[in-house]
XYZ file of C-alpha atoms in Angstrom:
673
model
C 86.937 84.246 -45.320
C 85.922 81.718 -47.374
C 87.169 83.174 -50.802
C 90.043 84.033 -48.907
C 90.410 80.764 -47.300
C 90.015 78.884 -50.863
C 92.282 80.806 -53.245
C 94.303 80.116 -50.345
C 94.206 76.207 -50.677
C 93.521 76.429 -54.613
C 97.728 77.195 -55.101
C 98.969 74.979 -52.008
C 96.894 71.830 -52.669
C 97.602 71.213 -56.129
C 101.152 71.367 -54.573
C 100.783 68.904 -52.161
C 102.242 65.152 -52.262
C 102.065 62.058 -50.183
C 103.966 62.192 -47.425
C 104.936 66.165 -47.682
C 104.118 68.681 -45.320
C 101.827 71.749 -45.231
C 105.406 73.843 -44.843
C 106.947 72.325 -47.478
C 104.308 72.996 -49.885
C 104.148 76.827 -49.098
C 108.110 76.767 -49.564
C 107.020 75.821 -53.224
C 104.722 77.553 -54.173
C 106.291 81.181 -55.254
C 105.963 84.115 -54.285
C 102.781 84.803 -53.243
C 102.223 81.606 -51.199
C 105.872 83.107 -48.960
C 103.210 86.572 -49.144
C 100.030 84.452 -47.229
C 101.801 81.903 -45.624
C 100.771 83.884 -42.252
C 96.651 83.810 -43.471
C 97.516 79.602 -44.360
C 99.035 79.658 -40.213
C 95.991 81.458 -39.634
C 93.221 78.942 -41.702
C 95.197 76.103 -39.726
C 94.576 77.589 -36.651
C 90.972 78.407 -37.239
C 90.323 74.103 -38.331
C 92.431 73.267 -34.461
C 88.504 75.261 -33.120
C 86.731 73.051 -31.587
C 82.779 72.981 -33.612
C 84.149 74.043 -36.889
C 85.253 71.522 -39.146
C 86.696 72.187 -43.117
C 87.767 68.987 -45.363
C 90.834 69.858 -47.272
C 90.363 67.946 -50.233
C 91.989 67.681 -53.648
C 88.829 69.295 -55.782
C 90.585 68.721 -59.353
C 86.930 68.302 -60.425
C 85.408 71.613 -61.285
C 81.522 69.815 -61.791
C 79.979 70.525 -58.258
C 77.055 69.147 -56.441
C 75.614 67.054 -58.703
C 74.711 63.469 -59.826
C 77.905 61.660 -61.378
C 75.106 59.627 -62.678
C 75.511 61.732 -65.017
C 78.565 60.962 -66.596
C 77.941 57.122 -66.585
C 76.895 57.476 -70.746
C 80.573 59.284 -71.001
C 84.052 58.586 -71.395
C 85.664 61.363 -69.117
C 83.771 62.285 -64.971
C 84.253 66.247 -65.085
C 86.633 68.504 -66.102
C 89.647 70.428 -64.021
C 90.745 73.834 -63.254
C 91.314 74.331 -66.757
C 88.593 73.320 -67.864
C 90.374 69.959 -69.468
C 88.141 66.526 -69.579
C 88.700 64.600 -66.602
C 88.862 60.935 -68.803
C 87.930 57.790 -66.471
C 89.820 54.906 -65.643
C 90.249 51.720 -67.181
C 87.980 49.395 -64.851
C 87.802 46.594 -66.774
C 87.061 43.786 -63.495
C 84.120 41.624 -63.252
C 83.367 39.921 -60.286
C 85.729 36.935 -60.268
C 88.706 39.763 -59.986
C 86.933 41.041 -57.637
C 86.427 38.640 -55.456
C 90.109 37.779 -56.515
C 91.020 41.489 -55.506
C 89.514 40.445 -52.141
C 90.090 37.318 -51.026
C 94.715 38.721 -52.720
C 94.759 42.141 -51.822
C 95.420 43.056 -47.884
C 94.130 46.161 -48.170
C 91.213 45.961 -50.190
C 89.230 46.585 -47.085
C 90.834 50.037 -46.541
C 89.880 50.909 -50.529
C 87.325 53.030 -51.786
C 86.263 54.011 -54.948
C 86.088 58.346 -55.530
C 82.805 58.898 -57.115
C 84.079 62.452 -59.122
C 87.453 60.540 -60.410
C 86.810 57.151 -60.535
C 89.415 56.073 -59.016
C 90.265 54.162 -56.030
C 91.489 55.379 -52.894
C 93.413 53.629 -50.150
C 92.816 55.423 -46.498
C 95.168 55.648 -44.423
C 96.096 55.122 -40.558
C 94.469 58.218 -39.493
C 91.370 58.694 -41.894
C 90.644 54.675 -41.485
C 90.444 55.814 -37.641
C 88.495 58.857 -38.297
C 86.312 56.990 -39.889
C 85.506 55.013 -36.339
C 85.110 57.894 -34.259
C 82.338 59.088 -36.334
C 81.366 56.233 -36.544
C 80.941 55.414 -32.579
C 79.651 59.600 -32.803
C 82.530 61.011 -31.681
C 84.287 64.229 -32.432
C 86.763 64.350 -35.597
C 89.420 66.001 -33.999
C 91.267 63.453 -32.014
C 92.675 66.261 -29.874
C 89.381 68.327 -28.972
C 88.609 67.691 -25.002
C 84.453 67.909 -24.701
C 84.644 68.181 -21.543
C 86.799 70.702 -20.866
C 85.503 72.779 -17.254
C 83.066 76.203 -18.791
C 84.234 79.420 -17.756
C 81.279 81.803 -17.434
C 81.623 85.116 -19.150
C 79.907 86.935 -15.934
C 81.486 85.796 -12.793
C 79.380 84.916 -8.991
C 81.812 87.587 -7.688
C 79.456 91.315 -7.141
C 82.132 93.830 -8.665
C 82.121 97.395 -8.240
C 81.844 98.657 -11.779
C 79.114 96.840 -13.575
C 79.275 95.375 -17.554
C 77.175 98.144 -18.892
C 76.424 101.792 -17.726
C 73.643 101.991 -20.351
C 71.083 104.608 -18.743
C 67.480 102.757 -18.634
C 65.173 103.824 -21.305
C 61.674 106.077 -21.336
C 59.385 103.434 -21.990
C 60.386 101.634 -19.170
C 58.520 103.655 -17.236
C 55.169 104.703 -19.554
C 52.328 101.434 -19.838
C 52.385 100.018 -22.924
C 49.316 101.068 -24.634
C 49.765 97.646 -26.703
C 49.544 95.747 -24.003
C 46.818 98.192 -22.835
C 44.487 97.156 -25.515
C 44.899 93.295 -25.016
C 43.484 94.110 -21.656
C 40.064 95.976 -22.587
C 39.235 93.249 -25.725
C 39.920 90.491 -22.678
C 37.694 92.039 -20.140
C 35.219 93.289 -22.928
C 34.807 89.285 -23.310
C 34.093 88.527 -19.673
C 31.503 90.921 -19.739
C 29.295 89.448 -22.958
C 30.257 86.097 -20.715
C 32.669 85.249 -24.109
C 35.453 84.290 -22.491
C 34.463 82.163 -18.724
C 36.477 81.221 -15.705
C 37.909 78.132 -15.613
C 36.561 75.946 -12.651
C 39.043 74.584 -10.383
C 39.977 70.604 -10.496
C 37.898 68.074 -8.294
C 40.795 66.015 -6.938
C 38.440 64.141 -4.753
C 38.223 59.786 -6.273
C 34.976 59.552 -7.979
C 33.716 55.839 -7.089
C 30.549 54.523 -8.948
C 28.353 51.450 -8.293
C 29.369 48.836 -11.694
C 26.190 47.743 -12.037
C 24.036 50.200 -10.884
C 22.528 50.974 -14.372
C 20.079 47.904 -15.009
C 17.424 50.483 -16.859
C 16.975 49.437 -20.532
C 16.952 53.174 -21.205
C 20.323 54.082 -19.595
C 23.448 53.579 -21.442
C 24.422 50.928 -20.375
C 21.243 49.096 -21.156
C 21.039 50.143 -23.938
C 24.585 49.021 -24.967
C 24.593 45.528 -27.303
C 27.144 43.484 -25.332
C 25.467 45.099 -21.857
C 25.594 42.072 -19.568
C 23.196 42.510 -16.853
C 24.208 41.831 -13.018
C 24.105 38.476 -11.636
C 20.991 38.318 -9.316
C 21.446 36.491 -6.213
C 20.083 33.745 -5.404
C 16.754 33.785 -3.455
C 16.575 32.639 0.508
C 14.464 29.110 0.848
C 13.305 27.716 3.530
C 16.250 26.209 4.994
C 17.348 29.481 5.728
C 14.947 30.285 8.061
C 15.148 30.547 11.752
C 12.719 27.869 12.242
C 12.422 25.371 9.112
C 10.329 22.801 8.625
C 11.700 19.230 9.840
C 13.143 17.407 6.637
C 14.988 20.482 6.219
C 17.083 19.714 10.038
C 20.111 17.542 8.895
C 20.722 14.290 11.119
C 23.884 13.283 12.386
C 25.090 10.413 9.886
C 23.981 13.695 7.474
C 26.076 16.268 9.137
C 29.042 13.952 9.185
C 28.690 13.383 5.710
C 28.649 17.073 5.060
C 31.093 18.187 6.875
C 33.535 15.635 5.134
C 32.584 16.339 1.877
C 34.658 19.250 -0.148
C 33.374 22.912 -0.180
C 32.463 22.946 -3.574
C 30.213 19.603 -4.261
C 27.950 20.044 -0.976
C 24.738 21.487 -2.257
C 24.306 24.064 1.377
C 26.859 25.678 2.374
C 25.800 26.390 5.791
C 23.751 24.137 7.796
C 20.200 24.505 8.544
C 19.642 25.524 12.379
C 16.341 25.730 14.095
C 15.815 28.400 17.298
C 12.478 29.474 19.563
C 12.376 33.117 18.341
C 14.236 35.481 16.496
C 15.142 37.750 19.341
C 18.071 33.963 19.933
C 19.198 33.920 16.402
C 23.047 34.886 16.850
C 24.927 36.708 14.273
C 25.803 34.357 11.403
C 29.008 33.363 10.735
C 29.998 33.356 7.496
C 28.775 37.343 7.213
C 31.538 38.501 5.842
C 33.301 35.689 3.488
C 29.472 35.833 1.629
C 29.775 39.245 0.515
C 32.981 39.076 0.012
C 31.864 36.163 -2.672
C 29.416 38.702 -3.644
C 32.074 41.033 -4.285
C 34.381 38.426 -5.938
C 31.135 37.091 -8.885
C 29.768 40.877 -8.895
C 33.803 42.349 -10.511
C 34.988 38.678 -12.133
C 31.707 38.501 -13.994
C 32.885 38.910 -17.604
C 31.240 42.122 -19.063
C 30.776 41.423 -22.686
C 29.359 38.320 -24.306
C 30.708 36.198 -26.169
C 29.762 36.310 -29.901
C 29.101 32.129 -30.060
C 28.435 30.204 -33.214
C 24.727 29.409 -33.611
C 25.272 26.119 -34.950
C 23.161 23.233 -34.497
C 24.628 20.217 -33.157
C 22.644 17.789 -35.670
C 24.518 19.406 -38.589
C 27.901 18.403 -37.128
C 27.187 14.542 -37.720
C 27.450 13.418 -40.971
C 24.506 12.669 -42.836
C 23.698 8.967 -42.507
C 21.204 6.948 -44.048
C 17.934 5.650 -41.447
C 18.341 1.829 -40.815
C 14.899 1.305 -42.064
C 16.245 1.829 -45.577
C 19.000 -0.529 -44.918
C 16.945 -3.728 -44.551
C 17.289 -6.704 -44.337
C 19.328 -7.393 -42.158
C 18.937 -9.048 -39.034
C 16.571 -7.470 -35.989
C 15.294 -10.614 -33.303
C 16.384 -14.063 -31.944
C 15.217 -16.409 -33.570
C 16.555 -19.688 -32.523
C 18.810 -20.986 -29.459
C 20.825 -24.253 -29.656
C 21.347 -25.744 -26.323
C 23.454 -28.757 -25.895
C 27.389 -27.871 -24.833
C 28.129 -27.868 -21.413
C 31.328 -25.786 -21.852
C 31.776 -22.656 -23.939
C 31.323 -22.377 -27.479
C 34.281 -20.947 -28.668
C 33.797 -21.453 -32.400
C 30.896 -21.980 -35.179
C 30.388 -22.931 -38.954
C 27.620 -22.852 -41.393
C 27.274 -25.238 -44.490
C 27.374 -24.207 -47.659
C 23.752 -24.943 -48.329
C 23.014 -23.155 -45.615
C 21.110 -26.191 -43.839
C 23.360 -27.886 -41.352
C 25.006 -25.611 -38.415
C 28.630 -26.695 -36.704
C 29.138 -26.564 -32.617
C 32.625 -26.774 -31.111
C 32.745 -26.377 -27.147
C 35.428 -27.351 -24.467
C 33.334 -29.827 -23.033
C 34.812 -31.501 -26.001
C 32.458 -32.759 -28.520
C 31.784 -30.661 -32.006
C 27.615 -31.070 -32.264
C 25.689 -30.622 -36.114
C 22.602 -28.844 -35.386
C 20.116 -28.063 -38.698
C 19.507 -24.928 -38.840
C 15.599 -24.489 -39.009
C 14.682 -26.893 -36.308
C 17.013 -25.929 -33.534
C 17.574 -29.736 -33.684
C 20.968 -31.921 -33.053
C 21.475 -33.936 -35.778
C 24.778 -35.252 -34.093
C 27.654 -35.468 -31.897
C 30.858 -36.190 -32.024
C 33.685 -36.348 -29.086
C 37.036 -35.585 -30.525
C 38.761 -36.313 -27.036
C 39.941 -32.197 -26.285
C 38.936 -28.597 -25.797
C 37.403 -27.833 -29.708
C 39.629 -24.031 -29.797
C 38.121 -23.926 -33.963
C 36.031 -25.807 -36.975
C 35.385 -24.572 -40.357
C 33.010 -26.377 -43.149
C 34.404 -27.134 -46.153
C 33.002 -24.267 -48.656
C 32.662 -26.405 -51.533
C 28.884 -28.249 -51.884
C 30.554 -31.247 -53.578
C 32.353 -31.526 -50.606
C 31.286 -33.087 -47.028
C 33.725 -32.316 -44.664
C 34.421 -30.308 -41.597
C 38.000 -29.107 -40.160
C 38.136 -29.514 -35.958
C 40.906 -28.100 -34.458
C 41.893 -29.404 -30.788
C 45.450 -30.841 -29.928
C 45.069 -31.863 -33.764
C 43.148 -31.404 -36.469
C 40.532 -34.001 -37.485
C 38.676 -34.065 -40.331
C 34.936 -35.026 -40.227
C 32.493 -36.281 -42.698
C 29.333 -36.092 -40.840
C 26.677 -37.554 -43.484
C 24.117 -35.021 -43.446
C 22.677 -34.150 -46.136
C 22.705 -35.269 -49.786
C 23.814 -38.828 -49.761
C 25.403 -38.523 -53.036
C 27.873 -36.213 -52.470
C 28.817 -37.893 -48.582
C 29.516 -40.893 -50.694
C 31.420 -39.384 -52.529
C 33.342 -37.551 -50.096
C 34.674 -40.788 -48.327
C 35.413 -41.788 -51.725
C 37.703 -38.938 -52.308
C 39.218 -39.149 -49.317
C 40.065 -42.841 -49.380
C 41.166 -43.295 -53.674
C 44.525 -42.352 -52.241
C 47.889 -43.849 -52.969
C 50.452 -43.204 -51.366
C 53.948 -42.368 -53.475
C 56.582 -44.849 -53.886
C 58.975 -42.523 -52.525
C 57.956 -41.289 -48.914
C 58.257 -37.887 -47.738
C 59.712 -35.922 -44.448
C 56.453 -33.990 -43.872
C 55.862 -31.967 -40.539
C 52.603 -33.168 -40.266
C 51.510 -37.350 -39.823
C 48.615 -37.725 -41.797
C 46.790 -41.237 -40.352
C 42.945 -42.199 -41.420
C 41.678 -43.677 -38.701
C 40.034 -46.984 -38.778
C 37.112 -49.062 -36.727
C 34.784 -46.839 -34.002
C 36.320 -43.364 -34.772
C 35.038 -44.094 -38.478
C 31.823 -45.067 -38.129
C 31.703 -41.774 -35.967
C 32.915 -39.726 -38.664
C 36.770 -39.459 -38.257
C 37.849 -39.967 -42.017
C 41.672 -37.453 -41.447
C 43.671 -37.500 -38.781
C 46.400 -34.236 -38.627
C 48.731 -35.345 -35.823
C 50.680 -31.920 -35.164
C 53.377 -31.157 -33.022
C 51.791 -28.412 -30.995
C 48.094 -27.531 -30.147
C 45.970 -26.537 -33.228
C 44.209 -22.785 -32.778
C 42.686 -21.768 -36.180
C 41.039 -24.131 -39.018
C 39.884 -21.969 -41.959
C 39.491 -23.559 -46.012
C 40.781 -21.810 -48.936
C 36.931 -21.442 -51.329
C 37.494 -24.464 -54.115
C 37.836 -26.811 -50.919
C 40.801 -28.572 -51.257
C 43.317 -26.516 -49.305
C 43.180 -25.997 -45.145
C 45.520 -23.512 -43.344
C 46.601 -24.115 -39.348
C 47.743 -22.214 -37.591
C 50.247 -22.858 -34.362
C 50.922 -19.892 -32.102
C 54.141 -20.280 -30.909
C 56.849 -16.894 -30.935
C 60.023 -18.669 -31.540
C 59.504 -21.568 -34.262
C 58.681 -20.587 -38.009
C 56.491 -23.771 -38.547
C 53.265 -21.623 -37.436
C 51.804 -21.352 -40.177
C 50.711 -24.762 -42.044
C 49.076 -25.416 -45.355
C 47.532 -28.833 -45.834
C 46.636 -29.956 -49.580
C 43.620 -33.068 -48.746
C 43.616 -33.910 -51.644
C 46.843 -35.907 -51.891
C 47.774 -35.364 -48.254
C 50.645 -33.009 -48.478
C 51.823 -30.703 -46.181
C 53.858 -27.295 -46.859
C 55.555 -24.612 -44.609
C 55.158 -21.531 -46.054
C 57.282 -19.414 -44.064
C 61.283 -19.978 -43.107
C 61.238 -17.629 -40.712
C 58.520 -16.131 -38.027
C 57.483 -12.532 -38.412
C 55.647 -12.089 -34.543
C 52.396 -14.304 -33.024
C 49.971 -15.025 -35.322
C 46.963 -14.832 -34.100
C 45.094 -15.753 -37.523
C 44.992 -15.987 -41.314
C 42.677 -16.104 -44.382
C 42.721 -16.689 -47.962
C 41.951 -14.638 -50.524
C 38.138 -15.708 -52.018
C 39.097 -14.845 -55.663
C 43.019 -14.360 -55.682
C 46.120 -16.515 -55.070
C 46.571 -13.919 -52.346
C 46.920 -14.724 -48.059
C 46.141 -12.990 -45.640
C 48.242 -13.906 -42.389
C 47.419 -11.501 -38.670
C 50.283 -10.872 -36.169
C 49.521 -8.641 -32.912
C 50.084 -5.632 -34.176
C 49.918 -6.254 -38.177
C 47.804 -7.625 -41.156
C 50.729 -9.430 -43.814
C 48.733 -9.384 -47.446
C 51.356 -12.328 -49.512
C 50.887 -13.288 -53.096
C 51.076 -17.114 -53.271
C 52.674 -17.242 -56.752
C 55.181 -14.660 -56.657
C 55.519 -15.820 -53.321
C 56.451 -11.783 -52.154
C 55.081 -9.807 -49.705
C 52.567 -7.613 -51.107
C 51.198 -5.135 -48.695
C 51.950 -4.788 -44.341
C 48.762 -3.646 -43.323
C 49.129 -1.313 -39.491
C 46.377 -2.065 -37.465
C 46.766 0.608 -34.709
C 45.703 -1.583 -32.057
C 47.484 -2.958 -29.707
C 46.226 -6.937 -29.852
C 44.723 -8.809 -33.513
C 41.703 -11.072 -32.431
C 40.662 -12.802 -35.220
C 39.604 -11.364 -39.294
C 37.817 -11.618 -41.802
C 38.052 -10.802 -45.257
C 35.291 -9.352 -47.561
C 34.118 -11.940 -50.979
C 35.167 -8.917 -53.461
C 38.865 -9.836 -52.299
C 39.385 -5.590 -51.947
C 38.132 -4.893 -47.838
C 39.844 -6.529 -44.288
C 37.931 -6.118 -40.995
C 40.191 -6.769 -38.263
C 38.638 -7.052 -34.528
C 41.241 -6.358 -31.497
C 41.942 -6.834 -27.821
C 41.553 -2.726 -27.224
C 37.827 -2.985 -28.321
C 39.032 -1.785 -31.381
C 37.675 -2.976 -35.068
C 39.242 -1.540 -37.563
C 38.390 -1.771 -41.536
C 40.762 -1.587 -44.121
C 40.423 -0.697 -48.124
C 43.656 -2.685 -50.126
C 43.256 0.137 -52.991
C 43.245 3.019 -50.471
C 46.516 2.631 -48.020
C 48.317 0.303 -45.804
C 46.355 2.542 -42.707
C 43.012 1.398 -41.408
C 40.390 3.199 -43.477
C 37.455 3.402 -40.663
C 38.179 2.712 -36.902
C 34.884 1.854 -34.761
C 34.887 1.595 -31.163
C 30.813 0.382 -30.961
C 32.260 -2.064 -27.878
C 32.777 -1.781 -24.139
C 35.052 -4.897 -23.755
C 37.975 -6.924 -26.093
C 36.099 -8.324 -29.493
C 36.386 -11.797 -29.986
C 35.276 -12.277 -33.438
C 34.408 -10.657 -37.181
C 32.696 -12.048 -39.739
C 31.198 -11.186 -43.481
C 27.828 -11.903 -45.108
C 28.576 -13.052 -48.256
C 25.939 -11.595 -50.632
C 24.372 -8.669 -48.555
C 26.360 -5.218 -47.668
C 26.728 -6.652 -43.811
C 29.156 -7.203 -41.810
C 29.121 -8.167 -37.274
C 31.722 -8.330 -34.524
C 31.153 -10.091 -31.064
C 32.676 -9.062 -28.028
C 33.272 -10.025 -24.199
C 30.356 -7.372 -23.150
C 27.762 -9.907 -24.562
C 26.410 -7.710 -27.626
C 26.741 -8.423 -31.625
C 26.866 -5.000 -33.232
C 25.478 -6.447 -37.030
C 27.481 -3.001 -39.233
C 25.354 -2.053 -42.676
C 29.312 -2.009 -44.746
C 28.715 -1.193 -48.662
C 31.164 -1.553 -51.051
C 30.616 0.439 -54.299
C 31.967 -0.862 -57.483
C 33.322 2.514 -58.380
C 36.806 3.512 -57.128
C 36.429 6.662 -56.462
C 33.789 6.219 -53.628
C 34.380 5.358 -50.826
C 32.182 2.237 -48.206
C 29.555 3.870 -46.334
C 29.691 2.053 -43.004
C 26.442 2.484 -41.143
C 25.671 0.670 -37.300
C 22.084 -0.840 -37.474
C 21.560 -3.095 -35.275
C 22.720 -4.630 -31.457
C 21.883 -7.510 -31.173
C 22.024 -9.202 -27.305
C 20.935 -12.435 -25.953
C 24.214 -13.819 -24.263
C 24.680 -13.935 -20.500
C 28.634 -12.974 -19.237
C 30.263 -15.982 -17.922
C 33.949 -15.841 -16.717
C 33.587 -12.039 -18.050
C 33.593 -13.638 -21.271
C 30.424 -13.025 -23.472
C 30.639 -13.728 -27.409
C 33.084 -16.366 -28.154
C 32.208 -16.447 -32.672
C 30.317 -14.952 -34.795
C 29.702 -15.814 -38.854
C 26.405 -15.487 -41.155
C 24.180 -18.001 -43.078
C 25.439 -17.565 -46.534
C 22.383 -17.142 -48.699
C 20.142 -15.634 -45.985
C 20.362 -12.347 -43.762
C 20.503 -14.362 -40.596
C 23.989 -14.011 -38.309
C 24.589 -17.081 -35.582
C 26.308 -16.147 -32.396
C 28.637 -18.145 -29.722
C 28.876 -17.608 -26.261
C 29.745 -18.320 -22.851
C 26.955 -19.194 -21.812
C 27.640 -22.449 -23.912
C 24.520 -21.754 -26.482
C 24.402 -20.859 -30.026
C 22.167 -18.449 -31.070
C 20.337 -17.361 -34.490
C 19.659 -13.764 -35.100
C 17.085 -13.544 -38.020
């Protein structure tokens, strides 16, 4: 009995000390314990029975099954059997002490806190083993056998005497009145039609036509997302047994039809002619066609996908119309003919009256822009790679690059300017101490002087490009050589002095350019454009062109934007105030770009390519730094004939008019106005 069991344990358990057996506790519990030892033995036997568990614990705290949080603000945790307070143990450990105890105490993992008393209890090996067994879902008693053989109370053998010999009741022979009432109610419900008998289930499989309900009044037809079945194509004349002659294939067409893939054939069969309908054989591809029709019906999507109805024109950014961006060159006005080989470079005088062109035929020709008349032809004795007219209107000099650099005075225009230029060149006095320079300066005489030659600059290697500073005194030359540090040389004409701005090579230099207003110098290699500060003598920026090979470069007159053309058909626009990566990449040309140019006054830039076209774009740069440049292609100009896979080799703008000049491999220079 539970009350008897608790009465026994309440006297014995307080006497138990660690390591004491239950028999010793009984012997020390006095006469009452001796008298009830047999009862305790019975209780221990009861504890060992399967599925009967009692927890013998030290019930000194008599508060019962209440939340121990109620005693959180009190110094005690409950009351013992005598009604005295059980005070909490002194716990002054903080988190650091707890951590040190966790590291140093080997029994920390088996120490738990008793909520009833507030003390730390160290679990024994048996208790830890009990916890592990319970966590694994096993029985608490290690000696309990859960898979013992089952002994049935009723044996399978038929015995002589029954287990119970009780006679049967009288109600087992009399019909039940309650069941009679229930059956009567069910019969009445069936007669009234309230209960209907269940129909047997039809186990035959149901097949139905998926596309049968094509009527718009049907359920499928009224469905919002209904898609009707795909209709078969109606037969044409080619499927007739006696088709017209134009539908019959010739032998060549039959051979071409057989060599085509089944997906590429216009007809899935060969049209044939028979004398009468009785002579038509069975169609060999009948089962194949029926199977394809079933696949069409089976794989056809039966739900209409919701597509966003977006007007394609709304996805295109709003660009101004070209007629609102005029003026820009639209038509070809003049063709300057006279060179016998491809014209690699052209340049316009700062007054806008004269044009100079250099060709592979070894000549430099000076043209009058307004009439197309060749005013002068100068033979420089080698293929001309680049020409550049001095941008200073008070100096009449043209730099020509071939094996070396030649400075020409064409003697065109104002005679005062021509004479002032000759006086500037001849007034040079050599210094007392001659300095060693990488370039030899020489003043020609005789026939060369009469032809217009004023200075010769002998370079160690062939010069590819020449360009002037905006003041007209400094001249930069490019001699591409990957292993040399003398790829870029800067010459000062007034003092006949040459300097090498770079100590070592940064790659194969393609072209260079001066900043129009500030002391910056642009150097373009194959993949990068480096911007150097000439005063501080340091690298200011390094632009990544995102192209394989840069061919040409031009700087905006404002100085904050740069365009680069490349051999992989790209034109990249850089905004120097924005980033080192391209602001915009244009892929309008189909072949390599050879030349790019900005207009000095109008918001225009042009690019020439090997596809024989010149594309003029509107490129407006705003004074507001928060507004990005506006780039709009406005015109494609064509006229040059492609010769030896080369088209337009150079482009340049007129200094004051919205005109563009282009030179091509066909030996002509063309003016578009």
